[in-house]
Structures are given as structure tokens and as C-alpha cells.
Amino acid sequence: MIITNLAFADISFLDYYFSDEPLMEEVRMYVDDKFNCEDIALNFVASMLTCEGPLLVRGRDAYVTYDPIYGISRKPGHMKMRSKCLNDFTEMFGFMPLSDEQA
């Protein structure tokens, strides 16, 4: 999966995500309600539309990330919630569109 704070995406993925398609309306309502998992939802959309995993793009300099002190990922139960998002999105989409890729 790709994290949306450092990602490139084709505009068609966002067009579909914000469309009036009933599935996307349900997904957006879920994300808004949980205040979480928009990155997982966008990964589902990208994989569903392309039937591929994310593309690895490397910059000139190494990307450095630090374990955050504050934020949503530090809240108790965060990983459990993200696992629930995966299961709930799989149910909403009717299949698991994410490809098993490693980079």
C-alpha cells in the first residue's frame, strides 16, 4: 500500500473516489465516520481500477520518516482499526483488489 501523504496518483483515481458511484459514497461515509483509512480506501480504488499494485518511485534523496510522537497512528487501537478497515472495505468492494507486491 502507499501512504497518501507522500504519493503520486492519477487524477482518474480521485475522480472515481469522489464520484456519485454508490460504492464510493459508502466508502467516503465510512472514512468520514471513522476519521481514518482514507489511504487504504484510495489504495483499494487504485488497485481495483488498474488491477495492479502501487508503483515504486524513488527520489534523488532518501526519504526519511520518523516514528511520530503525536497523531492518529499513536492512538490506542490504531492498527486494529486499520485491520477492520481492510476487512470492511473488502466486504464493501465485494473482493480484495489489493495486489501482493513488495518493493
mmCIF file of N, CA, C and O in Angstrom:
data_model
loop_
_atom_site.group_PDB
_atom_site.id
_atom_site.type_symbol
_atom_site.label_atom_id
_atom_site.label_comp_id
_atom_site.label_asym_id
_atom_site.label_seq_id
_atom_site.Cartn_x
_atom_site.Cartn_y
_atom_site.Cartn_z
ATOM 1 N N MET A 1 0.837 -1.177 0.000
ATOM 2 C CA MET A 1 0.000 0.000 0.000
ATOM 3 C C MET A 1 0.876 1.232 0.000
ATOM 4 O O MET A 1 2.003 1.200 0.460
ATOM 5 N N ILE A 2 0.332 2.278 -0.495
ATOM 6 C CA ILE A 2 1.021 3.557 -0.445
ATOM 7 C C ILE A 2 0.326 4.438 0.579
ATOM 8 O O ILE A 2 -0.872 4.321 0.804
ATOM 9 N N ILE A 3 1.079 5.289 1.218
ATOM 10 C CA ILE A 3 0.530 6.237 2.177
ATOM 11 C C ILE A 3 0.278 7.537 1.422
ATOM 12 O O ILE A 3 1.126 8.022 0.682
ATOM 13 N N THR A 4 -0.901 8.106 1.618
ATOM 14 C CA THR A 4 -1.317 9.236 0.779
ATOM 15 C C THR A 4 -0.596 10.545 1.071
ATOM 16 O O THR A 4 -0.688 11.471 0.282
ATOM 17 N N ASN A 5 0.145 10.637 2.164
ATOM 18 C CA ASN A 5 0.843 11.894 2.414
ATOM 19 C C ASN A 5 2.115 12.035 1.574
ATOM 20 O O ASN A 5 2.716 13.092 1.540
ATOM 21 N N LEU A 6 2.523 10.983 0.897
ATOM 22 C CA LEU A 6 3.703 11.042 0.050
ATOM 23 C C LEU A 6 3.443 10.166 -1.177
ATOM 24 O O LEU A 6 4.033 9.115 -1.350
ATOM 25 N N ALA A 7 2.498 10.594 -2.010
ATOM 26 C CA ALA A 7 2.088 9.727 -3.104
ATOM 27 C C ALA A 7 1.787 10.524 -4.366
ATOM 28 O O ALA A 7 1.423 11.691 -4.311
ATOM 29 N N PHE A 8 1.959 9.843 -5.484
ATOM 30 C CA PHE A 8 1.513 10.333 -6.773
ATOM 31 C C PHE A 8 0.307 9.485 -7.150
ATOM 32 O O PHE A 8 0.321 8.280 -6.948
ATOM 33 N N ALA A 9 -0.704 10.113 -7.700
ATOM 34 C CA ALA A 9 -1.870 9.337 -8.130
ATOM 35 C C ALA A 9 -2.445 9.973 -9.380
ATOM 36 O O ALA A 9 -2.457 11.196 -9.518
ATOM 37 N N ASP A 10 -2.901 9.134 -10.267
ATOM 38 C CA ASP A 10 -3.583 9.619 -11.462
ATOM 39 C C ASP A 10 -4.890 10.279 -11.042
ATOM 40 O O ASP A 10 -5.585 9.786 -10.156
ATOM 41 N N ILE A 11 -5.237 11.365 -11.661
ATOM 42 C CA ILE A 11 -6.439 12.118 -11.309
ATOM 43 C C ILE A 11 -7.692 11.258 -11.464
ATOM 44 O O ILE A 11 -8.690 11.468 -10.774
ATOM 45 N N SER A 12 -7.642 10.256 -12.336
ATOM 46 C CA SER A 12 -8.814 9.394 -12.524
ATOM 47 C C SER A 12 -9.154 8.615 -11.249
ATOM 48 O O SER A 12 -10.323 8.315 -11.006
ATOM 49 N N PHE A 13 -8.159 8.306 -10.432
ATOM 50 C CA PHE A 13 -8.425 7.619 -9.165
ATOM 51 C C PHE A 13 -9.232 8.523 -8.242
ATOM 52 O O PHE A 13 -10.183 8.086 -7.598
ATOM 53 N N LEU A 14 -8.821 9.782 -8.175
ATOM 54 C CA LEU A 14 -9.543 10.738 -7.331
ATOM 55 C C LEU A 14 -10.918 11.048 -7.906
ATOM 56 O O LEU A 14 -11.890 11.218 -7.154
ATOM 57 N N ASP A 15 -11.011 11.139 -9.232
ATOM 58 C CA ASP A 15 -12.317 11.360 -9.869
ATOM 59 C C ASP A 15 -13.287 10.249 -9.477
ATOM 60 O O ASP A 15 -14.441 10.507 -9.142
ATOM 61 N N TYR A 16 -12.817 9.026 -9.534
ATOM 62 C CA TYR A 16 -13.682 7.901 -9.177
ATOM 63 C C TYR A 16 -14.000 7.915 -7.686
ATOM 64 O O TYR A 16 -15.154 7.718 -7.278
ATOM 65 N N TYR A 17 -12.999 8.156 -6.857
ATOM 66 C CA TYR A 17 -13.198 8.172 -5.403
ATOM 67 C C TYR A 17 -14.259 9.203 -5.012
ATOM 68 O O TYR A 17 -15.071 8.969 -4.121
ATOM 69 N N PHE A 18 -14.259 10.365 -5.681
ATOM 70 C CA PHE A 18 -15.211 11.436 -5.357
ATOM 71 C C PHE A 18 -16.440 11.435 -6.265
ATOM 72 O O PHE A 18 -17.190 12.406 -6.294
ATOM 73 N N SER A 19 -16.653 10.345 -6.970
ATOM 74 C CA SER A 19 -17.807 10.250 -7.877
ATOM 75 C C SER A 19 -19.093 9.974 -7.100
ATOM 76 O O SER A 19 -19.074 9.735 -5.888
ATOM 77 N N ASP A 20 -20.204 9.999 -7.839
ATOM 78 C CA ASP A 20 -21.506 9.682 -7.259
ATOM 79 C C ASP A 20 -21.782 8.183 -7.259
ATOM 80 O O ASP A 20 -22.883 7.752 -6.920
ATOM 81 N N GLU A 21 -20.795 7.403 -7.618
ATOM 82 C CA GLU A 21 -20.920 5.947 -7.598
ATOM 83 C C GLU A 21 -21.325 5.516 -6.179
ATOM 84 O O GLU A 21 -20.689 5.925 -5.196
ATOM 85 N N PRO A 22 -22.391 4.721 -6.036
ATOM 86 C CA PRO A 22 -22.847 4.328 -4.693
ATOM 87 C C PRO A 22 -21.757 3.704 -3.822
ATOM 88 O O PRO A 22 -21.687 3.984 -2.617
ATOM 89 N N LEU A 23 -20.896 2.892 -4.420
ATOM 90 C CA LEU A 23 -19.808 2.294 -3.650
ATOM 91 C C LEU A 23 -18.898 3.368 -3.071
ATOM 92 O O LEU A 23 -18.521 3.322 -1.898
ATOM 93 N N MET A 24 -18.553 4.364 -3.878
ATOM 94 C CA MET A 24 -17.649 5.405 -3.404
ATOM 95 C C MET A 24 -18.319 6.294 -2.358
ATOM 96 O O MET A 24 -17.665 6.741 -1.413
ATOM 97 N N GLU A 25 -19.606 6.521 -2.495
ATOM 98 C CA GLU A 25 -20.322 7.281 -1.467
ATOM 99 C C GLU A 25 -20.290 6.534 -0.138
ATOM 100 O O GLU A 25 -20.074 7.135 0.914
ATOM 101 N N GLU A 26 -20.473 5.219 -0.198
ATOM 102 C CA GLU A 26 -20.414 4.391 1.010
ATOM 103 C C GLU A 26 -19.010 4.419 1.622
ATOM 104 O O GLU A 26 -18.862 4.560 2.846
ATOM 105 N N VAL A 27 -17.995 4.317 0.787
ATOM 106 C CA VAL A 27 -16.611 4.338 1.266
ATOM 107 C C VAL A 27 -16.288 5.686 1.909
ATOM 108 O O VAL A 27 -15.709 5.739 3.000
ATOM 109 N N ARG A 28 -16.665 6.775 1.255
ATOM 110 C CA ARG A 28 -16.383 8.107 1.821
ATOM 111 C C ARG A 28 -17.108 8.324 3.152
ATOM 112 O O ARG A 28 -16.545 8.901 4.082
ATOM 113 N N MET A 29 -18.362 7.852 3.241
ATOM 114 C CA MET A 29 -19.094 7.978 4.507
ATOM 115 C C MET A 29 -18.392 7.185 5.608
ATOM 116 O O MET A 29 -18.284 7.646 6.747
ATOM 117 N N TYR A 30 -17.883 6.021 5.264
ATOM 118 C CA TYR A 30 -17.147 5.190 6.216
ATOM 119 C C TYR A 30 -15.892 5.921 6.700
ATOM 120 O O TYR A 30 -15.634 6.011 7.900
ATOM 121 N N VAL A 31 -15.111 6.444 5.760
ATOM 122 C CA VAL A 31 -13.874 7.161 6.105
ATOM 123 C C VAL A 31 -14.188 8.375 6.980
ATOM 124 O O VAL A 31 -13.517 8.625 7.983
ATOM 125 N N ASP A 32 -15.228 9.131 6.604
ATOM 126 C CA ASP A 32 -15.607 10.303 7.396
ATOM 127 C C ASP A 32 -16.050 9.912 8.799
ATOM 128 O O ASP A 32 -15.715 10.580 9.777
ATOM 129 N N ASP A 33 -16.787 8.818 8.907
ATOM 130 C CA ASP A 33 -17.282 8.359 10.198
ATOM 131 C C ASP A 33 -16.141 7.885 11.095
ATOM 132 O O ASP A 33 -16.109 8.183 12.283
ATOM 133 N N LYS A 34 -15.195 7.155 10.526
ATOM 134 C CA LYS A 34 -14.084 6.602 11.307
ATOM 135 C C LYS A 34 -12.935 7.591 11.469
ATOM 136 O O LYS A 34 -12.058 7.383 12.295
ATOM 137 N N PHE A 35 -12.919 8.642 10.644
ATOM 138 C CA PHE A 35 -11.816 9.611 10.624
ATOM 139 C C PHE A 35 -10.484 8.883 10.476
ATOM 140 O O PHE A 35 -9.510 9.135 11.172
ATOM 141 N N ASN A 36 -10.487 7.916 9.551
ATOM 142 C CA ASN A 36 -9.315 7.068 9.369
ATOM 143 C C ASN A 36 -9.473 6.292 8.064
ATOM 144 O O ASN A 36 -10.567 6.204 7.522
ATOM 145 N N CYS A 37 -8.385 5.771 7.556
ATOM 146 C CA CYS A 37 -8.346 4.786 6.471
ATOM 147 C C CYS A 37 -8.580 5.346 5.072
ATOM 148 O O CYS A 37 -8.829 4.587 4.140
ATOM 149 N N GLU A 38 -8.485 6.657 4.884
ATOM 150 C CA GLU A 38 -8.618 7.193 3.522
ATOM 151 C C GLU A 38 -7.512 6.686 2.618
ATOM 152 O O GLU A 38 -7.729 6.455 1.429
ATOM 153 N N ASP A 39 -6.323 6.444 3.179
ATOM 154 C CA ASP A 39 -5.227 5.914 2.376
ATOM 155 C C ASP A 39 -5.510 4.484 1.938
ATOM 156 O O ASP A 39 -5.239 4.110 0.792
ATOM 157 N N ILE A 40 -6.086 3.699 2.821
ATOM 158 C CA ILE A 40 -6.441 2.333 2.455
ATOM 159 C C ILE A 40 -7.522 2.354 1.375
ATOM 160 O O ILE A 40 -7.448 1.617 0.393
ATOM 161 N N ALA A 41 -8.504 3.226 1.536
ATOM 162 C CA ALA A 41 -9.577 3.340 0.534
ATOM 163 C C ALA A 41 -9.013 3.711 -0.836
ATOM 164 O O ALA A 41 -9.396 3.125 -1.854
ATOM 165 N N LEU A 42 -8.095 4.663 -0.878
ATOM 166 C CA LEU A 42 -7.514 5.071 -2.161
ATOM 167 C C LEU A 42 -6.658 3.965 -2.764
ATOM 168 O O LEU A 42 -6.597 3.821 -3.989
ATOM 169 N N ASN A 43 -6.014 3.177 -1.927
ATOM 170 C CA ASN A 43 -5.274 2.018 -2.437
ATOM 171 C C ASN A 43 -6.222 0.986 -3.035
ATOM 172 O O ASN A 43 -5.930 0.390 -4.072
ATOM 173 N N PHE A 44 -7.364 0.786 -2.404
ATOM 174 C CA PHE A 44 -8.363 -0.118 -2.962
ATOM 175 C C PHE A 44 -8.814 0.385 -4.332
ATOM 176 O O PHE A 44 -8.900 -0.384 -5.291
ATOM 177 N N VAL A 45 -9.097 1.679 -4.430
ATOM 178 C CA VAL A 45 -9.552 2.258 -5.698
ATOM 179 C C VAL A 45 -8.486 2.091 -6.777
ATOM 180 O O VAL A 45 -8.776 1.628 -7.888
ATOM 181 N N ALA A 46 -7.252 2.460 -6.475
ATOM 182 C CA ALA A 46 -6.175 2.378 -7.469
ATOM 183 C C ALA A 46 -5.962 0.934 -7.928
ATOM 184 O O ALA A 46 -5.829 0.675 -9.133
ATOM 185 N N SER A 47 -5.941 -0.004 -6.990
ATOM 186 C CA SER A 47 -5.742 -1.401 -7.367
ATOM 187 C C SER A 47 -6.929 -1.960 -8.131
ATOM 188 O O SER A 47 -6.767 -2.742 -9.067
ATOM 189 N N MET A 48 -8.132 -1.537 -7.747
ATOM 190 C CA MET A 48 -9.321 -2.009 -8.447
ATOM 191 C C MET A 48 -9.340 -1.507 -9.891
ATOM 192 O O MET A 48 -9.639 -2.263 -10.814
ATOM 193 N N LEU A 49 -9.001 -0.242 -10.089
ATOM 194 C CA LEU A 49 -9.062 0.344 -11.427
ATOM 195 C C LEU A 49 -7.926 -0.119 -12.337
ATOM 196 O O LEU A 49 -8.090 -0.168 -13.552
ATOM 197 N N THR A 50 -6.775 -0.438 -11.763
ATOM 198 C CA THR A 50 -5.614 -0.822 -12.585
ATOM 199 C C THR A 50 -5.319 -2.317 -12.573
ATOM 200 O O THR A 50 -4.558 -2.791 -13.430
ATOM 201 N N CYS A 51 -5.869 -3.033 -11.604
ATOM 202 C CA CYS A 51 -5.556 -4.456 -11.393
ATOM 203 C C CYS A 51 -4.061 -4.657 -11.142
ATOM 204 O O CYS A 51 -3.481 -5.673 -11.518
ATOM 205 N N GLU A 52 -3.428 -3.666 -10.539
ATOM 206 C CA GLU A 52 -2.000 -3.716 -10.225
ATOM 207 C C GLU A 52 -1.743 -3.124 -8.848
ATOM 208 O O GLU A 52 -2.573 -2.405 -8.309
ATOM 209 N N GLY A 53 -0.550 -3.393 -8.338
ATOM 210 C CA GLY A 53 -0.122 -2.790 -7.090
ATOM 211 C C GLY A 53 0.437 -1.405 -7.341
ATOM 212 O O GLY A 53 0.539 -0.957 -8.488
ATOM 213 N N PRO A 54 0.813 -0.699 -6.284
ATOM 214 C CA PRO A 54 1.370 0.641 -6.445
ATOM 215 C C PRO A 54 2.740 0.610 -7.131
ATOM 216 O O PRO A 54 3.465 -0.382 -7.054
ATOM 217 N N LEU A 55 3.070 1.681 -7.792
ATOM 218 C CA LEU A 55 4.343 1.841 -8.470
ATOM 219 C C LEU A 55 5.334 2.485 -7.513
ATOM 220 O O LEU A 55 5.023 3.500 -6.881
ATOM 221 N N LEU A 56 6.505 1.909 -7.382
ATOM 222 C CA LEU A 56 7.540 2.475 -6.523
ATOM 223 C C LEU A 56 8.274 3.570 -7.282
ATOM 224 O O LEU A 56 8.804 3.340 -8.367
ATOM 225 N N VAL A 57 8.301 4.767 -6.713
ATOM 226 C CA VAL A 57 9.027 5.893 -7.301
ATOM 227 C C VAL A 57 10.067 6.336 -6.287
ATOM 228 O O VAL A 57 9.733 6.670 -5.155
ATOM 229 N N ARG A 58 11.313 6.302 -6.697
ATOM 230 C CA ARG A 58 12.391 6.722 -5.797
ATOM 231 C C ARG A 58 12.892 8.095 -6.209
ATOM 232 O O ARG A 58 13.104 8.356 -7.378
ATOM 233 N N GLY A 59 13.073 8.936 -5.218
ATOM 234 C CA GLY A 59 13.599 10.266 -5.464
ATOM 235 C C GLY A 59 15.118 10.263 -5.462
ATOM 236 O O GLY A 59 15.760 9.232 -5.268
ATOM 237 N N ARG A 60 15.668 11.425 -5.666
ATOM 238 C CA ARG A 60 17.128 11.560 -5.665
ATOM 239 C C ARG A 60 17.690 11.328 -4.269
ATOM 240 O O ARG A 60 18.708 10.689 -4.091
ATOM 241 N N ASP A 61 16.991 11.868 -3.259
ATOM 242 C CA ASP A 61 17.421 11.720 -1.874
ATOM 243 C C ASP A 61 16.556 10.675 -1.177
ATOM 244 O O ASP A 61 15.389 10.503 -1.515
ATOM 245 N N ALA A 62 17.138 10.027 -0.211
ATOM 246 C CA ALA A 62 16.387 9.024 0.559
ATOM 247 C C ALA A 62 15.296 9.707 1.375
ATOM 248 O O ALA A 62 15.522 10.762 1.977
ATOM 249 N N TYR A 63 14.123 9.121 1.363
ATOM 250 C CA TYR A 63 13.019 9.628 2.181
ATOM 251 C C TYR A 63 13.219 9.143 3.607
ATOM 252 O O TYR A 63 13.432 7.966 3.851
ATOM 253 N N VAL A 64 13.192 10.063 4.529
ATOM 254 C CA VAL A 64 13.378 9.723 5.933
ATOM 255 C C VAL A 64 12.060 9.966 6.651
ATOM 256 O O VAL A 64 11.460 11.021 6.516
ATOM 257 N N THR A 65 11.642 8.977 7.378
ATOM 258 C CA THR A 65 10.437 9.129 8.188
ATOM 259 C C THR A 65 10.774 8.777 9.625
ATOM 260 O O THR A 65 11.586 7.893 9.879
ATOM 261 N N TYR A 66 10.184 9.486 10.525
ATOM 262 C CA TYR A 66 10.431 9.253 11.930
ATOM 263 C C TYR A 66 9.148 8.766 12.584
ATOM 264 O O TYR A 66 8.054 9.127 12.165
ATOM 265 N N ASP A 67 9.297 7.953 13.605
ATOM 266 C CA ASP A 67 8.141 7.491 14.349
ATOM 267 C C ASP A 67 7.522 8.710 15.024
ATOM 268 O O ASP A 67 8.169 9.363 15.847
ATOM 269 N N PRO A 68 6.266 9.045 14.688
ATOM 270 C CA PRO A 68 5.673 10.261 15.248
ATOM 271 C C PRO A 68 5.407 10.143 16.745
ATOM 272 O O PRO A 68 5.108 9.057 17.257
ATOM 273 N N ILE A 69 5.530 11.265 17.432
ATOM 274 C CA ILE A 69 5.247 11.304 18.862
ATOM 275 C C ILE A 69 3.740 11.450 19.083
ATOM 276 O O ILE A 69 3.178 10.885 19.997
ATOM 277 N N TYR A 70 3.096 12.236 18.216
ATOM 278 C CA TYR A 70 1.667 12.502 18.309
ATOM 279 C C TYR A 70 0.998 12.116 17.002
ATOM 280 O O TYR A 70 1.659 11.916 15.999
ATOM 281 N N GLY A 71 -0.299 12.065 17.029
ATOM 282 C CA GLY A 71 -1.045 11.838 15.796
ATOM 283 C C GLY A 71 -1.930 10.607 15.876
ATOM 284 O O GLY A 71 -1.902 9.840 16.848
ATOM 285 N N ILE A 72 -2.707 10.436 14.817
ATOM 286 C CA ILE A 72 -3.698 9.367 14.776
ATOM 287 C C ILE A 72 -3.061 7.985 14.902
ATOM 288 O O ILE A 72 -3.625 7.085 15.505
ATOM 289 N N SER A 73 -1.858 7.817 14.355
ATOM 290 C CA SER A 73 -1.222 6.492 14.393
ATOM 291 C C SER A 73 -0.706 6.121 15.782
ATOM 292 O O SER A 73 -0.321 4.984 16.008
ATOM 293 N N ARG A 74 -0.701 7.060 16.701
ATOM 294 C CA ARG A 74 -0.232 6.785 18.067
ATOM 295 C C ARG A 74 -1.376 6.462 19.014
ATOM 296 O O ARG A 74 -1.151 6.095 20.162
ATOM 297 N N LYS A 75 -2.606 6.585 18.539
ATOM 298 C CA LYS A 75 -3.752 6.319 19.408
ATOM 299 C C LYS A 75 -3.884 4.816 19.667
ATOM 300 O O LYS A 75 -3.624 4.004 18.772
ATOM 301 N N PRO A 76 -4.295 4.443 20.875
ATOM 302 C CA PRO A 76 -4.515 3.021 21.158
ATOM 303 C C PRO A 76 -5.551 2.435 20.190
ATOM 304 O O PRO A 76 -6.546 3.078 19.874
ATOM 305 N N GLY A 77 -5.282 1.251 19.706
ATOM 306 C CA GLY A 77 -6.215 0.578 18.813
ATOM 307 C C GLY A 77 -6.104 0.973 17.357
ATOM 308 O O GLY A 77 -6.909 0.530 16.534
ATOM 309 N N HIS A 78 -5.107 1.801 17.013
ATOM 310 C CA HIS A 78 -4.982 2.285 15.628
ATOM 311 C C HIS A 78 -4.800 1.131 14.642
ATOM 312 O O HIS A 78 -5.491 1.080 13.611
ATOM 313 N N MET A 79 -3.910 0.207 14.926
ATOM 314 C CA MET A 79 -3.669 -0.892 13.992
ATOM 315 C C MET A 79 -4.869 -1.829 13.911
ATOM 316 O O MET A 79 -5.190 -2.348 12.843
ATOM 317 N N LYS A 80 -5.555 -2.021 15.010
ATOM 318 C CA LYS A 80 -6.769 -2.839 14.999
ATOM 319 C C LYS A 80 -7.826 -2.186 14.106
ATOM 320 O O LYS A 80 -8.509 -2.859 13.338
ATOM 321 N N MET A 81 -7.939 -0.854 14.196
ATOM 322 C CA MET A 81 -8.896 -0.131 13.363
ATOM 323 C C MET A 81 -8.547 -0.267 11.885
ATOM 324 O O MET A 81 -9.422 -0.456 11.041
ATOM 325 N N ARG A 82 -7.273 -0.180 11.556
ATOM 326 C CA ARG A 82 -6.862 -0.290 10.153
ATOM 327 C C ARG A 82 -7.110 -1.698 9.615
ATOM 328 O O ARG A 82 -7.502 -1.867 8.467
ATOM 329 N N SER A 83 -6.925 -2.705 10.455
ATOM 330 C CA SER A 83 -7.261 -4.072 10.048
ATOM 331 C C SER A 83 -8.759 -4.195 9.796
ATOM 332 O O SER A 83 -9.189 -4.841 8.838
ATOM 333 N N LYS A 84 -9.549 -3.558 10.640
ATOM 334 C CA LYS A 84 -11.002 -3.557 10.451
ATOM 335 C C LYS A 84 -11.359 -2.854 9.145
ATOM 336 O O LYS A 84 -12.239 -3.322 8.406
ATOM 337 N N CYS A 85 -10.673 -1.762 8.832
ATOM 338 C CA CYS A 85 -10.912 -1.057 7.570
ATOM 339 C C CYS A 85 -10.661 -1.988 6.383
ATOM 340 O O CYS A 85 -11.462 -2.021 5.438
ATOM 341 N N LEU A 86 -9.569 -2.714 6.416
ATOM 342 C CA LEU A 86 -9.280 -3.663 5.326
ATOM 343 C C LEU A 86 -10.414 -4.665 5.153
ATOM 344 O O LEU A 86 -10.868 -4.913 4.038
ATOM 345 N N ASN A 87 -10.872 -5.222 6.260
ATOM 346 C CA ASN A 87 -11.956 -6.206 6.195
ATOM 347 C C ASN A 87 -13.261 -5.565 5.726
ATOM 348 O O ASN A 87 -13.975 -6.134 4.893
ATOM 349 N N ASP A 88 -13.578 -4.385 6.252
ATOM 350 C CA ASP A 88 -14.819 -3.712 5.866
ATOM 351 C C ASP A 88 -14.791 -3.280 4.398
ATOM 352 O O ASP A 88 -15.794 -3.433 3.687
ATOM 353 N N PHE A 89 -13.662 -2.770 3.931
ATOM 354 C CA PHE A 89 -13.562 -2.374 2.517
ATOM 355 C C PHE A 89 -13.662 -3.600 1.604
ATOM 356 O O PHE A 89 -14.277 -3.533 0.543
ATOM 357 N N THR A 90 -13.056 -4.699 2.016
ATOM 358 C CA THR A 90 -13.157 -5.932 1.230
ATOM 359 C C THR A 90 -14.624 -6.340 1.092
ATOM 360 O O THR A 90 -15.072 -6.730 0.007
ATOM 361 N N GLU A 91 -15.370 -6.208 2.168
ATOM 362 C CA GLU A 91 -16.803 -6.521 2.117
ATOM 363 C C GLU A 91 -17.550 -5.530 1.219
ATOM 364 O O GLU A 91 -18.388 -5.923 0.409
ATOM 365 N N MET A 92 -17.253 -4.246 1.343
ATOM 366 C CA MET A 92 -17.927 -3.225 0.523
ATOM 367 C C MET A 92 -17.640 -3.420 -0.967
ATOM 368 O O MET A 92 -18.551 -3.322 -1.794
ATOM 369 N N PHE A 93 -16.371 -3.656 -1.297
ATOM 370 C CA PHE A 93 -15.967 -3.803 -2.695
ATOM 371 C C PHE A 93 -16.400 -5.159 -3.255
ATOM 372 O O PHE A 93 -16.497 -5.327 -4.458
ATOM 373 N N GLY A 94 -16.607 -6.119 -2.376
ATOM 374 C CA GLY A 94 -17.008 -7.454 -2.801
ATOM 375 C C GLY A 94 -15.838 -8.353 -3.153
ATOM 376 O O GLY A 94 -16.028 -9.498 -3.562
ATOM 377 N N PHE A 95 -14.625 -7.846 -2.996
ATOM 378 C CA PHE A 95 -13.402 -8.610 -3.246
ATOM 379 C C PHE A 95 -12.225 -7.820 -2.700
ATOM 380 O O PHE A 95 -12.369 -6.664 -2.317
ATOM 381 N N MET A 96 -11.066 -8.459 -2.661
ATOM 382 C CA MET A 96 -9.845 -7.794 -2.198
ATOM 383 C C MET A 96 -9.058 -7.362 -3.431
ATOM 384 O O MET A 96 -8.427 -8.190 -4.085
ATOM 385 N N PRO A 97 -9.109 -6.063 -3.803
ATOM 386 C CA PRO A 97 -8.425 -5.616 -5.010
ATOM 387 C C PRO A 97 -6.923 -5.395 -4.853
ATOM 388 O O PRO A 97 -6.219 -5.273 -5.835
ATOM 389 N N LEU A 98 -6.435 -5.324 -3.605
ATOM 390 C CA LEU A 98 -5.017 -5.038 -3.416
ATOM 391 C C LEU A 98 -4.162 -6.188 -3.915
ATOM 392 O O LEU A 98 -4.457 -7.351 -3.653
ATOM 393 N N SER A 99 -3.105 -5.853 -4.626
ATOM 394 C CA SER A 99 -2.169 -6.846 -5.147
ATOM 395 C C SER A 99 -1.069 -7.075 -4.123
ATOM 396 O O SER A 99 -0.652 -6.161 -3.434
ATOM 397 N N ASP A 100 -0.590 -8.291 -4.055
ATOM 398 C CA ASP A 100 0.518 -8.626 -3.170
ATOM 399 C C ASP A 100 1.811 -8.232 -3.873
ATOM 400 O O ASP A 100 2.300 -8.962 -4.735
ATOM 401 N N GLU A 101 2.323 -7.059 -3.553
ATOM 402 C CA GLU A 101 3.539 -6.532 -4.172
ATOM 403 C C GLU A 101 4.505 -6.115 -3.091
ATOM 404 O O GLU A 101 4.096 -5.692 -2.014
ATOM 405 N N GLN A 102 5.787 -6.207 -3.385
ATOM 406 C CA GLN A 102 6.806 -5.718 -2.458
ATOM 407 C C GLN A 102 7.822 -4.914 -3.256
ATOM 408 O O GLN A 102 8.134 -5.253 -4.388
ATOM 409 N N ALA A 103 8.305 -3.857 -2.622
ATOM 410 C CA ALA A 103 9.330 -3.033 -3.280
ATOM 411 C C ALA A 103 10.403 -2.701 -2.292
ATOM 412 O O ALA A 103 10.186 -2.695 -1.106
#
